[in-house]
Short mmCIF file of C-alpha atoms and ligand atoms in Angstrom, two decimals:
data_model
loop_
_atom_site.label_atom_id
_atom_site.label_comp_id
_atom_site.label_asym_id
_atom_site.label_seq_id
_atom_site.Cartn_x
_atom_site.Cartn_y
_atom_site.Cartn_z
CA MET A 119 -41.29 -47.82 -30.36
CA LYS A 120 -41.36 -48.97 -26.74
CA TYR A 121 -43.59 -47.28 -24.14
CA TYR A 122 -40.51 -45.79 -22.37
CA HIS A 123 -39.50 -43.84 -25.51
CA GLY A 124 -42.30 -41.50 -24.39
CA HIS A 125 -39.82 -39.97 -21.93
CA ASP A 126 -38.16 -37.98 -24.72
CA ASN A 127 -41.37 -36.12 -25.48
CA LEU A 128 -41.77 -35.32 -21.79
CA TYR A 129 -38.21 -33.93 -21.60
CA GLN A 130 -38.88 -31.72 -24.63
CA LYS A 131 -41.93 -30.30 -22.83
CA LEU A 132 -40.35 -29.81 -19.42
CA LEU A 133 -37.17 -28.22 -20.80
CA ALA A 134 -39.31 -25.91 -22.99
CA ARG A 135 -41.11 -24.65 -19.89
CA GLY A 136 -37.79 -23.88 -18.20
CA GLN A 137 -37.43 -26.93 -15.96
CA ALA A 138 -33.82 -28.18 -15.64
CA GLY A 139 -34.67 -31.83 -15.09
CA TRP A 140 -37.21 -34.40 -14.03
CA ASP A 141 -37.60 -33.10 -10.49
CA LYS A 142 -39.39 -29.77 -10.28
CA GLY A 143 -36.86 -28.58 -7.72
CA ASP A 144 -33.44 -27.10 -8.14
CA TYR A 145 -30.99 -29.01 -10.40
CA GLU A 146 -28.48 -29.20 -7.55
CA SER A 147 -30.96 -30.64 -5.02
CA PHE A 148 -32.36 -33.70 -6.80
CA GLN A 149 -34.60 -36.23 -5.03
CA MET A 150 -31.98 -38.77 -3.96
CA LEU A 151 -29.38 -36.22 -2.78
CA PRO A 152 -29.77 -36.63 1.02
CA LEU A 153 -29.55 -40.41 0.66
CA ILE A 154 -26.52 -40.23 -1.66
CA LYS A 155 -24.73 -37.97 0.82
CA GLN A 156 -25.50 -40.41 3.64
CA PHE A 157 -24.36 -43.42 1.58
CA LEU A 158 -21.13 -41.68 0.54
CA SER A 159 -20.31 -40.84 4.16
CA GLU A 160 -20.74 -44.54 5.08
CA SER A 161 -18.98 -45.97 2.02
CA HIS A 162 -15.56 -47.52 1.53
CA LEU A 163 -15.47 -46.07 -2.02
CA LYS A 164 -12.76 -43.56 -2.78
CA PRO A 165 -14.33 -41.23 -5.38
CA SER A 166 -11.04 -40.30 -7.07
CA GLN A 167 -10.33 -44.01 -7.68
CA SER A 168 -13.88 -45.08 -8.56
CA CYS A 169 -16.02 -45.33 -11.69
CA ALA A 170 -19.74 -44.64 -11.33
CA LEU A 171 -22.67 -45.23 -13.66
CA ASP A 172 -25.98 -43.40 -13.23
CA LEU A 173 -28.89 -45.32 -14.80
CA GLY A 174 -31.65 -43.30 -16.48
CA CYS A 175 -29.57 -40.20 -15.69
CA GLY A 176 -32.02 -37.75 -17.27
CA THR A 177 -30.48 -34.28 -17.50
CA GLY A 178 -27.62 -35.45 -15.28
CA SER A 179 -28.02 -33.89 -11.84
CA LEU A 180 -26.85 -36.97 -9.91
CA ALA A 181 -24.10 -37.69 -12.48
CA CYS A 182 -22.82 -34.11 -12.11
CA PHE A 183 -22.91 -34.40 -8.31
CA LEU A 184 -20.86 -37.63 -8.40
CA ALA A 185 -18.37 -36.15 -10.87
CA ALA A 186 -17.95 -33.10 -8.62
CA GLN A 187 -17.09 -35.52 -5.76
CA GLY A 188 -14.27 -36.94 -7.93
CA PHE A 189 -15.90 -40.05 -9.47
CA THR A 190 -15.27 -40.90 -13.10
CA VAL A 191 -18.88 -40.89 -14.30
CA THR A 192 -20.96 -42.40 -17.08
CA GLY A 193 -24.63 -41.44 -17.43
CA ILE A 194 -27.03 -43.37 -19.65
CA ASP A 195 -30.57 -42.45 -20.66
CA ILE A 196 -32.99 -43.43 -23.43
CA SER A 197 -33.88 -39.77 -24.11
CA THR A 198 -31.57 -37.99 -26.56
CA THR A 199 -33.11 -34.69 -25.44
CA ALA A 200 -32.19 -35.38 -21.80
CA ILE A 201 -28.66 -36.49 -22.76
CA GLN A 202 -28.11 -33.35 -24.83
CA SER A 203 -29.19 -31.24 -21.87
CA ALA A 204 -27.01 -33.31 -19.47
CA LYS A 205 -23.98 -32.63 -21.67
CA GLU A 206 -24.68 -28.88 -21.54
CA GLN A 207 -25.10 -28.98 -17.74
CA ALA A 208 -21.76 -30.80 -17.35
CA ARG A 209 -20.02 -28.36 -19.73
CA LYS A 210 -21.33 -25.39 -17.69
CA ARG A 211 -19.85 -26.95 -14.55
CA ASN A 212 -16.58 -27.88 -16.23
CA LEU A 213 -17.20 -31.57 -15.53
CA ASN A 214 -16.04 -34.33 -17.83
CA ILE A 215 -18.82 -36.96 -17.92
CA ASP A 216 -19.47 -39.69 -20.47
CA PHE A 217 -23.18 -39.13 -21.21
CA ARG A 218 -24.74 -41.60 -23.65
CA ALA A 219 -28.17 -42.21 -25.12
CA ALA A 220 -28.97 -45.93 -24.94
CA ASP A 221 -31.73 -48.35 -24.01
CA LEU A 222 -30.74 -50.02 -20.73
CA CYS A 223 -33.07 -52.95 -21.46
CA TYR A 224 -30.94 -53.88 -24.48
CA GLU A 225 -27.57 -52.13 -24.07
CA HIS A 226 -24.89 -54.61 -22.96
CA LEU A 227 -22.89 -52.80 -20.29
CA PRO A 228 -19.16 -53.53 -20.02
CA GLU A 229 -18.53 -56.28 -17.43
CA LYS A 230 -16.96 -55.65 -13.97
CA THR A 231 -16.37 -51.99 -14.78
CA PHE A 232 -18.17 -49.88 -12.19
CA ASP A 233 -17.48 -49.41 -8.47
CA LEU A 234 -20.83 -47.71 -8.07
CA ILE A 235 -24.12 -47.88 -9.99
CA THR A 236 -26.97 -45.57 -8.99
CA ASP A 237 -30.70 -45.63 -9.71
CA ASN A 238 -32.43 -42.33 -8.92
CA HIS A 239 -36.01 -43.27 -9.92
CA PHE A 240 -35.17 -45.11 -13.17
CA LEU A 241 -36.12 -48.74 -12.47
CA HIS A 242 -39.79 -48.01 -11.76
CA CYS A 243 -40.03 -46.76 -15.38
CA ILE A 244 -39.29 -50.31 -16.61
CA VAL A 245 -42.56 -52.12 -16.11
CA PHE A 246 -42.42 -55.63 -17.62
CA PRO A 247 -40.77 -58.52 -15.69
CA ASP A 248 -38.49 -59.64 -18.57
CA GLU A 249 -37.20 -56.10 -19.10
CA ARG A 250 -36.57 -55.58 -15.38
CA LYS A 251 -34.78 -58.93 -15.23
CA ALA A 252 -32.54 -57.92 -18.18
CA VAL A 253 -31.72 -54.54 -16.62
CA LEU A 254 -30.86 -56.02 -13.21
CA LYS A 255 -28.71 -58.74 -14.81
CA ASN A 256 -26.90 -56.05 -16.78
CA ILE A 257 -26.26 -53.98 -13.63
CA ARG A 258 -25.05 -57.04 -11.71
CA GLN A 259 -22.56 -57.92 -14.48
CA ALA A 260 -21.31 -54.35 -14.86
CA LEU A 261 -20.41 -54.00 -11.17
CA LYS A 262 -16.93 -54.85 -9.98
CA PRO A 263 -16.98 -57.72 -7.40
CA HIS A 264 -16.91 -55.26 -4.48
CA GLY A 265 -18.94 -52.60 -6.26
CA GLU A 266 -22.23 -51.26 -4.94
CA PHE A 267 -25.68 -50.57 -6.40
CA TRP A 268 -27.62 -47.78 -4.66
CA MET A 269 -31.28 -47.40 -5.54
CA GLU A 270 -34.41 -45.42 -4.75
CA THR A 271 -37.58 -46.60 -6.47
CA MET A 272 -41.36 -46.36 -6.15
CA VAL A 273 -43.35 -49.02 -4.36
CA ASN A 274 -47.01 -49.59 -3.79
CA TYR A 275 -46.82 -49.22 -0.05
CA PRO A 276 -49.61 -51.32 1.49
CA GLN A 277 -51.52 -48.36 2.93
CA MET A 278 -51.34 -46.32 -0.24
CA ILE A 279 -54.55 -45.28 -1.99
CA PRO A 280 -53.50 -44.91 -5.65
CA ALA A 281 -54.62 -41.78 -7.46
CA LYS A 282 -57.44 -42.69 -9.88
CA GLU A 283 -55.68 -41.52 -13.04
CA TRP A 284 -52.80 -43.96 -12.47
CA ASN A 285 -55.02 -46.98 -13.23
CA LEU A 286 -52.82 -49.32 -11.24
CA ASP A 287 -53.29 -53.00 -11.98
CA GLU A 288 -52.70 -55.87 -9.57
CA GLU A 289 -48.96 -55.92 -10.40
CA GLY A 290 -48.56 -52.19 -9.75
CA ILE A 291 -48.24 -51.22 -13.43
CA SER A 292 -50.14 -48.04 -14.33
CA TRP A 293 -51.85 -47.78 -17.72
CA TYR A 294 -53.45 -45.05 -19.81
CA PRO A 295 -56.19 -45.45 -22.43
CA ILE A 296 -55.23 -45.10 -26.11
CA PRO A 297 -57.29 -44.98 -29.33
CA PRO A 298 -57.42 -48.13 -31.56
CA ASP A 299 -55.17 -46.60 -34.29
CA GLN A 300 -52.30 -46.33 -31.76
CA LYS A 301 -52.29 -50.04 -30.96
CA THR A 302 -48.83 -51.49 -30.25
CA GLU A 303 -47.53 -54.89 -29.10
CA GLU A 304 -47.41 -53.68 -25.50
CA CYS A 305 -51.10 -52.74 -25.37
CA ILE A 306 -53.58 -54.68 -23.32
CA GLU A 307 -57.29 -54.72 -23.97
CA ARG A 308 -59.72 -54.44 -21.08
CA ASP A 309 -63.45 -53.75 -21.16
CA GLY A 310 -63.21 -52.94 -24.90
CA GLN A 311 -60.51 -50.28 -24.32
CA LEU A 312 -56.80 -50.40 -25.29
CA TRP A 313 -54.26 -49.45 -22.60
CA LEU A 314 -50.52 -48.69 -22.70
CA PRO A 315 -48.11 -48.54 -19.70
CA THR A 316 -47.65 -45.03 -18.28
CA ARG A 317 -43.91 -45.79 -17.82
CA ARG A 318 -44.42 -46.54 -14.16
CA ILE A 319 -44.62 -49.62 -11.95
CA GLN A 320 -45.03 -49.69 -8.20
CA PRO A 321 -44.62 -53.28 -7.10
CA SER A 322 -44.49 -54.28 -3.43
CA ASP A 323 -41.08 -53.96 -1.77
CA GLN A 324 -41.04 -57.77 -1.41
CA ILE A 325 -41.28 -58.17 -5.20
CA ILE A 326 -38.31 -55.80 -5.66
CA ILE A 327 -36.34 -57.64 -2.98
CA ASN A 328 -37.03 -60.96 -4.77
CA GLU A 329 -35.98 -59.45 -8.13
CA LEU A 330 -32.71 -58.24 -6.60
CA HIS A 331 -32.02 -61.64 -5.02
CA GLN A 332 -32.81 -63.45 -8.27
CA ALA A 333 -30.43 -61.16 -10.17
CA GLY A 334 -27.62 -62.14 -7.76
CA PHE A 335 -27.53 -59.17 -5.37
CA HIS A 336 -26.97 -59.19 -1.64
CA ILE A 337 -28.96 -56.34 -0.05
CA PHE A 338 -26.96 -55.01 2.89
CA TRP A 339 -29.19 -52.01 3.72
CA GLN A 340 -32.82 -51.31 2.90
CA GLU A 341 -35.84 -49.25 3.93
CA THR A 342 -39.40 -48.79 2.73
CA THR A 343 -41.19 -45.54 3.48
CA PRO A 344 -44.89 -44.73 3.14
CA PRO A 345 -46.26 -42.03 0.83
CA LYS A 346 -46.33 -38.52 2.33
CA ASP A 347 -49.90 -37.96 1.13
CA GLU A 348 -52.43 -39.73 -1.10
CA LYS A 349 -50.87 -38.37 -4.31
CA ASP A 350 -47.37 -39.45 -3.29
CA THR A 351 -45.97 -42.97 -3.73
CA GLY A 352 -44.08 -45.10 -1.27
CA ALA A 353 -40.33 -45.55 -1.78
CA PHE A 354 -37.96 -48.50 -1.48
CA ARG A 355 -34.28 -47.67 -0.96
CA ALA A 356 -31.42 -50.13 -0.90
CA LYS A 357 -27.68 -50.66 -1.05
CA CYS A 358 -26.65 -53.92 -2.74
CA ARG A 359 -23.50 -55.80 -3.67
CA PRO A 360 -23.10 -58.64 -6.15
CA ASN A 361 -23.13 -62.07 -4.52
CA GLN A 362 -19.67 -63.58 -4.70
C1 SAM B 680 -38.30 -40.69 -13.46
S1 SAM B 680 -37.05 -40.24 -14.63
C2 SAM B 680 -35.66 -39.95 -13.54
C3 SAM B 680 -34.54 -39.22 -14.23
C4 SAM B 680 -33.30 -38.92 -13.41
N1 SAM B 680 -32.74 -40.12 -12.79
C5 SAM B 680 -33.64 -37.89 -12.38
O1 SAM B 680 -33.92 -38.26 -11.24
O2 SAM B 680 -33.67 -36.70 -12.74
C6 SAM B 680 -36.62 -41.85 -15.34
C7 SAM B 680 -35.54 -41.78 -16.38
O3 SAM B 680 -35.30 -43.09 -16.92
C8 SAM B 680 -35.08 -42.97 -18.32
N2 SAM B 680 -35.38 -44.25 -18.97
C9 SAM B 680 -36.58 -44.87 -19.06
N3 SAM B 680 -36.48 -46.02 -19.73
C10 SAM B 680 -35.18 -46.16 -20.07
C11 SAM B 680 -34.45 -47.15 -20.77
N4 SAM B 680 -35.05 -48.25 -21.26
N5 SAM B 680 -33.11 -46.98 -20.94
C12 SAM B 680 -32.51 -45.87 -20.45
N6 SAM B 680 -33.14 -44.89 -19.78
C13 SAM B 680 -34.47 -45.04 -19.59
C14 SAM B 680 -36.03 -41.84 -18.72
O4 SAM B 680 -35.73 -41.25 -19.96
C15 SAM B 680 -35.88 -40.88 -17.55
O5 SAM B 680 -34.84 -39.97 -17.73
#
């Protein structure tokens, strides 16, 4: 069991209390929607001739939006609960989407297949450098040569004061304390206490930029925005293409 398998439990809880997806808001107005609309209006991509992949698609709100625009869409998530719900959401909307449960740290994506790959708050759930490297390499290989990767991810904006319960370490990984009988390979021990990642990393934007460059991406648009309040996180947004 990897730390990110914990997402499935969270989906079971949030669906049971009537939430349609990760965001507390309306299914149709997910977090990255304004940015996606802006990017689409600026893009050379022709939806009816383009294949899109949404990473960590959750219950599928972005995937459904892209399919409704005419894209041929695949959505991948580690949570079988989220994927089951995404399939129901697509069926309700009469959308044909290939939703699959898989681990993006290990799943080998088909090469040069997608015109567009989107990350709506998935990558910051992958906390260890080797895993992030594997995911970015996978994305890079799965994009067509002129394909684009659009992302929105958390960063530890310099002025941010992290909430106490996040237990951020110097790399931006947040940890939670666990009892000794739940020890796993991913645990660290500090001050006599075992800790496991809370499925969240907030590195600096420069670290993310370096990761993207190392994975072979050219970033042709980017912005970093500060947190709205002390409980919020900063965000890094980017549009990338594979280096030729
Ligand atoms: C913060 S949620 C965002 C979900 C969705 N993009 C949205 O905005 O509604 C992160 C998502 O990444 C998925 N995830 C985490 N680790 C994963 C992995 N290794 N492979 C595939 N999906 C993963 C989680 O199950 C979760 O749905």
